[in-house]
Each structure stands twice: as C-alpha cells, then as structure tokens.
Amino acid sequence: MTFRAGSLERKGAFHEAGMLYERAAGMQEEHPKILKQLGLHYFRMAKRAQTEDEHQKNLLFAKQVFEKLIAVEPDYPKNYFLLGWTLNDLMEVEKAKSTFFAGVQKNPNLLLSYLERIRLSLYNHDQFQVKQDLAFLNEALQTLPQGSRKDFVAAEISSLLRLEKQSPPG
C-alpha cells in the first residue's frame, strides 16, 4: 500500500497518496517504515501548502507522526533528524536542537547529512538558511566527544564558511 501511495505522490496525486498512507498506518500503526512514510508525506505537503494554516496543520501532523516513530524506534538516529527538521520549521528551535542533538549522540554521522543540507542552501543562494544551519551545526559539533568524526565535520564547516563568504548574496 505504501508503494502505491509513493507512486501516486510522484504523479502529483497527493490527496490520494495521503489517504493510502493513513490507511496503511491505521492497519499497522507501530510499523516504523509506514510511520516514516506518513510523516514525510505530511512534511512534503506542508512544503506544498497554499496557505499558512494548511502549512502549519501538515507540519503538526508530521510532528505527531515523527514523535510516534521515535517512541516505536528510539534507537534509530534519523528519526530524531526528521523530527528536528519538522520542529525547526514549526519555529520550535530549541526543541529542534535538543531533538537533533539526541540523534547526533546516537550517531555522529547525522552531522554529515546536515552538511548536505548546507551545501544545498549554498547552491540555492539562501544565505539566511546557510548562516542558521552553520551556527546550528557548530553547536551540535560541541556536543560530540573527541574523535567520532568531529575533526572531519569541523574541517567541512570551515570549508563551508569559506564558500559562504564567497557566495553572492541571494
């Protein structure tokens, strides 16, 4: 059912896809893969929303689903990353940070995913997002013990800071 929902979503049939995700989640409400797909569906719907109310409603649904996903699968760090991004979009910045940091503590490699987000923002000339993400990443880096890819991520941050300074204003 989730495969069909994903196919519908790729074709632009978002409402129908959402109904299938909801039905699948209702049938197997503790299944991590289904919860993740449902949460991502709501997150994508928030990005496509026509109104601020619709945007907020979908983000709140995504937040609820990702919170449930963490309750079902607490040892999977990417779940914290998904919830953290959702909380950040809901302007719950401090809660987003602590959620993201909890995921980073479980797997420091999550920082590498965040580096990709910054690179994409640089590519899109989104200076505000780049500055916000670099500050956030620097703070996350301080929570890690020495080793655990800390030196690599620190070097990548320095590299991104140089690129950010060279990037034309957006």
mmCIF file of C-alpha atoms in Angstrom:
data_model
loop_
_atom_site.group_PDB
_atom_site.id
_atom_site.type_symbol
_atom_site.label_atom_id
_atom_site.label_comp_id
_atom_site.label_asym_id
_atom_site.label_seq_id
_atom_site.Cartn_x
_atom_site.Cartn_y
_atom_site.Cartn_z
ATOM 1 C CA MET A 1 0.000 0.000 0.000
ATOM 2 C CA THR A 2 2.834 2.431 0.785
ATOM 3 C CA PHE A 3 4.473 1.609 -2.554
ATOM 4 C CA ARG A 4 1.256 2.609 -4.341
ATOM 5 C CA ALA A 5 0.998 5.741 -2.189
ATOM 6 C CA GLY A 6 4.558 6.724 -3.124
ATOM 7 C CA SER A 7 3.739 6.178 -6.788
ATOM 8 C CA LEU A 8 0.649 8.379 -6.501
ATOM 9 C CA GLU A 9 2.653 11.058 -4.745
ATOM 10 C CA ARG A 10 5.255 11.102 -7.536
ATOM 11 C CA LYS A 11 2.417 11.562 -10.036
ATOM 12 C CA GLY A 12 1.084 14.548 -8.091
ATOM 13 C CA ALA A 13 -1.954 12.795 -6.578
ATOM 14 C CA PHE A 14 -1.071 13.987 -3.075
ATOM 15 C CA HIS A 15 -4.514 13.715 -1.504
ATOM 16 C CA GLU A 16 -4.985 10.122 -2.687
ATOM 17 C CA ALA A 17 -1.455 9.223 -1.561
ATOM 18 C CA GLY A 18 -2.161 10.672 1.867
ATOM 19 C CA MET A 19 -5.298 8.573 2.198
ATOM 20 C CA LEU A 20 -3.317 5.405 1.389
ATOM 21 C CA TYR A 21 -0.562 6.303 3.868
ATOM 22 C CA GLU A 22 -3.210 6.945 6.522
ATOM 23 C CA ARG A 23 -4.914 3.623 5.829
ATOM 24 C CA ALA A 24 -1.596 1.736 5.955
ATOM 25 C CA ALA A 25 -0.697 3.455 9.242
ATOM 26 C CA GLY A 26 -4.108 2.536 10.645
ATOM 27 C CA MET A 27 -3.578 -1.112 9.769
ATOM 28 C CA GLN A 28 -0.031 -1.278 11.156
ATOM 29 C CA GLU A 29 0.227 1.717 13.448
ATOM 30 C CA GLU A 30 3.516 0.637 15.019
ATOM 31 C CA HIS A 31 5.353 -0.132 11.773
ATOM 32 C CA PRO A 32 8.378 2.215 11.546
ATOM 33 C CA LYS A 33 8.593 2.318 7.747
ATOM 34 C CA ILE A 34 4.923 3.226 7.388
ATOM 35 C CA LEU A 35 5.183 5.891 10.096
ATOM 36 C CA LYS A 36 8.247 7.375 8.411
ATOM 37 C CA GLN A 37 6.491 7.497 5.026
ATOM 38 C CA LEU A 38 3.390 9.077 6.563
ATOM 39 C CA GLY A 39 5.457 11.692 8.415
ATOM 40 C CA LEU A 40 7.431 12.523 5.277
ATOM 41 C CA HIS A 41 4.188 12.806 3.326
ATOM 42 C CA TYR A 42 2.866 15.404 5.773
ATOM 43 C CA PHE A 43 6.214 17.212 5.748
ATOM 44 C CA ARG A 44 6.159 17.403 1.930
ATOM 45 C CA MET A 45 2.521 18.509 1.995
ATOM 46 C CA ALA A 46 3.481 21.336 4.341
ATOM 47 C CA LYS A 47 6.069 22.481 1.800
ATOM 48 C CA ARG A 48 3.430 22.451 -0.946
ATOM 49 C CA ALA A 49 0.737 24.160 1.145
ATOM 50 C CA GLN A 50 -1.125 27.066 -0.391
ATOM 51 C CA THR A 51 -1.959 28.746 2.922
ATOM 52 C CA GLU A 52 -0.149 29.244 6.214
ATOM 53 C CA ASP A 53 -2.917 27.340 8.045
ATOM 54 C CA GLU A 54 -2.504 24.349 5.745
ATOM 55 C CA HIS A 55 1.277 24.562 6.141
ATOM 56 C CA GLN A 56 1.063 24.569 9.948
ATOM 57 C CA LYS A 57 -1.551 21.801 10.036
ATOM 58 C CA ASN A 58 0.606 19.466 7.946
ATOM 59 C CA LEU A 59 3.722 20.249 9.984
ATOM 60 C CA LEU A 60 1.829 19.463 13.186
ATOM 61 C CA PHE A 61 0.666 16.139 11.714
ATOM 62 C CA ALA A 62 4.269 15.365 10.680
ATOM 63 C CA LYS A 63 5.451 16.247 14.190
ATOM 64 C CA GLN A 64 2.933 13.858 15.777
ATOM 65 C CA VAL A 65 3.897 11.042 13.430
ATOM 66 C CA PHE A 66 7.650 11.545 13.932
ATOM 67 C CA GLU A 67 7.183 11.655 17.720
ATOM 68 C CA LYS A 68 5.352 8.333 17.497
ATOM 69 C CA LEU A 69 8.105 6.997 15.224
ATOM 70 C CA ILE A 70 10.720 7.818 17.872
ATOM 71 C CA ALA A 71 8.593 6.104 20.523
ATOM 72 C CA VAL A 72 8.392 2.979 18.327
ATOM 73 C CA GLU A 73 12.017 3.039 17.160
ATOM 74 C CA PRO A 74 14.042 5.108 19.675
ATOM 75 C CA ASP A 75 17.457 3.763 18.676
ATOM 76 C CA TYR A 76 17.268 4.876 15.029
ATOM 77 C CA PRO A 77 19.001 8.313 14.868
ATOM 78 C CA LYS A 78 17.470 9.500 11.587
ATOM 79 C CA ASN A 79 14.073 9.614 13.273
ATOM 80 C CA TYR A 80 15.407 12.391 15.505
ATOM 81 C CA PHE A 81 16.696 14.217 12.448
ATOM 82 C CA LEU A 82 13.243 14.091 10.814
ATOM 83 C CA LEU A 83 11.518 15.358 13.942
ATOM 84 C CA GLY A 84 14.186 18.036 14.401
ATOM 85 C CA TRP A 85 13.640 19.423 10.901
ATOM 86 C CA THR A 86 9.896 19.452 11.458
ATOM 87 C CA LEU A 87 10.247 21.245 14.794
ATOM 88 C CA ASN A 88 12.592 23.760 13.196
ATOM 89 C CA ASP A 89 10.001 24.516 10.512
ATOM 90 C CA LEU A 90 7.418 24.957 13.285
ATOM 91 C CA MET A 91 9.801 27.552 14.808
ATOM 92 C CA GLU A 92 10.330 25.374 17.880
ATOM 93 C CA VAL A 93 14.052 25.994 17.508
ATOM 94 C CA GLU A 94 15.292 24.970 20.968
ATOM 95 C CA LYS A 95 13.264 21.764 20.906
ATOM 96 C CA ALA A 96 14.532 21.109 17.360
ATOM 97 C CA LYS A 97 18.114 21.500 18.565
ATOM 98 C CA SER A 98 17.731 19.164 21.524
ATOM 99 C CA THR A 99 15.979 16.579 19.334
ATOM 100 C CA PHE A 100 18.654 16.781 16.678
ATOM 101 C CA PHE A 101 21.427 16.613 19.297
ATOM 102 C CA ALA A 102 19.805 13.467 20.744
ATOM 103 C CA GLY A 103 20.074 11.871 17.292
ATOM 104 C CA VAL A 104 23.674 13.033 16.877
ATOM 105 C CA GLN A 105 24.557 11.427 20.210
ATOM 106 C CA LYS A 106 23.188 8.132 18.881
ATOM 107 C CA ASN A 107 25.054 8.504 15.573
ATOM 108 C CA PRO A 108 27.527 11.345 14.895
ATOM 109 C CA ASN A 109 27.269 10.635 11.158
ATOM 110 C CA LEU A 110 23.979 12.548 11.207
ATOM 111 C CA LEU A 111 26.106 15.667 11.062
ATOM 112 C CA LEU A 112 27.170 14.617 7.569
ATOM 113 C CA SER A 113 23.542 14.752 6.415
ATOM 114 C CA TYR A 114 23.293 18.239 7.827
ATOM 115 C CA LEU A 115 26.369 19.256 5.831
ATOM 116 C CA GLU A 116 24.493 18.247 2.670
ATOM 117 C CA ARG A 117 21.591 20.486 3.649
ATOM 118 C CA ILE A 118 24.005 23.416 3.995
ATOM 119 C CA ARG A 119 25.579 22.694 0.612
ATOM 120 C CA LEU A 120 22.119 22.713 -0.964
ATOM 121 C CA SER A 121 21.319 26.049 0.700
ATOM 122 C CA LEU A 122 24.597 27.468 -0.623
ATOM 123 C CA TYR A 123 23.748 26.232 -4.099
ATOM 124 C CA ASN A 124 20.335 27.925 -3.840
ATOM 125 C CA HIS A 125 21.962 31.153 -2.557
ATOM 126 C CA ASP A 126 19.911 31.016 0.627
ATOM 127 C CA GLN A 127 22.336 32.964 2.837
ATOM 128 C CA PHE A 128 19.965 33.171 5.788
ATOM 129 C CA GLN A 129 19.484 29.389 5.884
ATOM 130 C CA VAL A 130 23.224 28.803 5.455
ATOM 131 C CA LYS A 131 24.084 31.061 8.415
ATOM 132 C CA GLN A 132 21.381 29.488 10.580
ATOM 133 C CA ASP A 133 22.451 25.943 9.685
ATOM 134 C CA LEU A 134 26.163 26.618 10.175
ATOM 135 C CA ALA A 135 25.521 28.049 13.642
ATOM 136 C CA PHE A 136 23.337 25.050 14.476
ATOM 137 C CA LEU A 137 25.927 22.586 13.170
ATOM 138 C CA ASN A 138 28.717 24.294 15.116
ATOM 139 C CA GLU A 139 26.665 23.977 18.282
ATOM 140 C CA ALA A 140 25.950 20.294 17.571
ATOM 141 C CA LEU A 141 29.628 19.689 16.995
ATOM 142 C CA GLN A 142 30.427 20.914 20.503
ATOM 143 C CA THR A 143 28.247 18.146 21.997
ATOM 144 C CA LEU A 144 30.386 15.375 20.494
ATOM 145 C CA PRO A 145 33.317 13.703 22.187
ATOM 146 C CA GLN A 146 36.706 13.991 20.517
ATOM 147 C CA GLY A 147 37.035 11.570 17.616
ATOM 148 C CA SER A 148 33.643 10.374 16.345
ATOM 149 C CA ARG A 149 34.232 12.254 13.062
ATOM 150 C CA LYS A 150 34.411 15.537 14.969
ATOM 151 C CA ASP A 151 37.619 16.669 13.224
ATOM 152 C CA PHE A 152 36.230 15.841 9.785
ATOM 153 C CA VAL A 153 32.987 17.738 10.407
ATOM 154 C CA ALA A 154 34.902 20.713 11.832
ATOM 155 C CA ALA A 155 37.037 20.834 8.667
ATOM 156 C CA GLU A 156 33.911 20.648 6.499
ATOM 157 C CA ILE A 157 32.338 23.516 8.447
ATOM 158 C CA SER A 158 35.465 25.626 7.835
ATOM 159 C CA SER A 159 35.264 24.814 4.143
ATOM 160 C CA LEU A 160 31.567 25.740 4.011
ATOM 161 C CA LEU A 161 32.249 29.006 5.849
ATOM 162 C CA ARG A 162 34.784 29.945 3.166
ATOM 163 C CA LEU A 163 32.281 29.067 0.425
ATOM 164 C CA GLU A 164 29.562 31.039 2.202
ATOM 165 C CA LYS A 165 31.759 34.145 2.270
ATOM 166 C CA GLN A 166 32.482 33.788 -1.468
ATOM 167 C CA SER A 167 28.862 33.136 -2.386
ATOM 168 C CA PRO A 168 26.961 36.083 -3.939
ATOM 169 C CA PRO A 169 24.066 37.408 -1.827
ATOM 170 C CA GLY A 170 20.740 35.734 -2.598
#
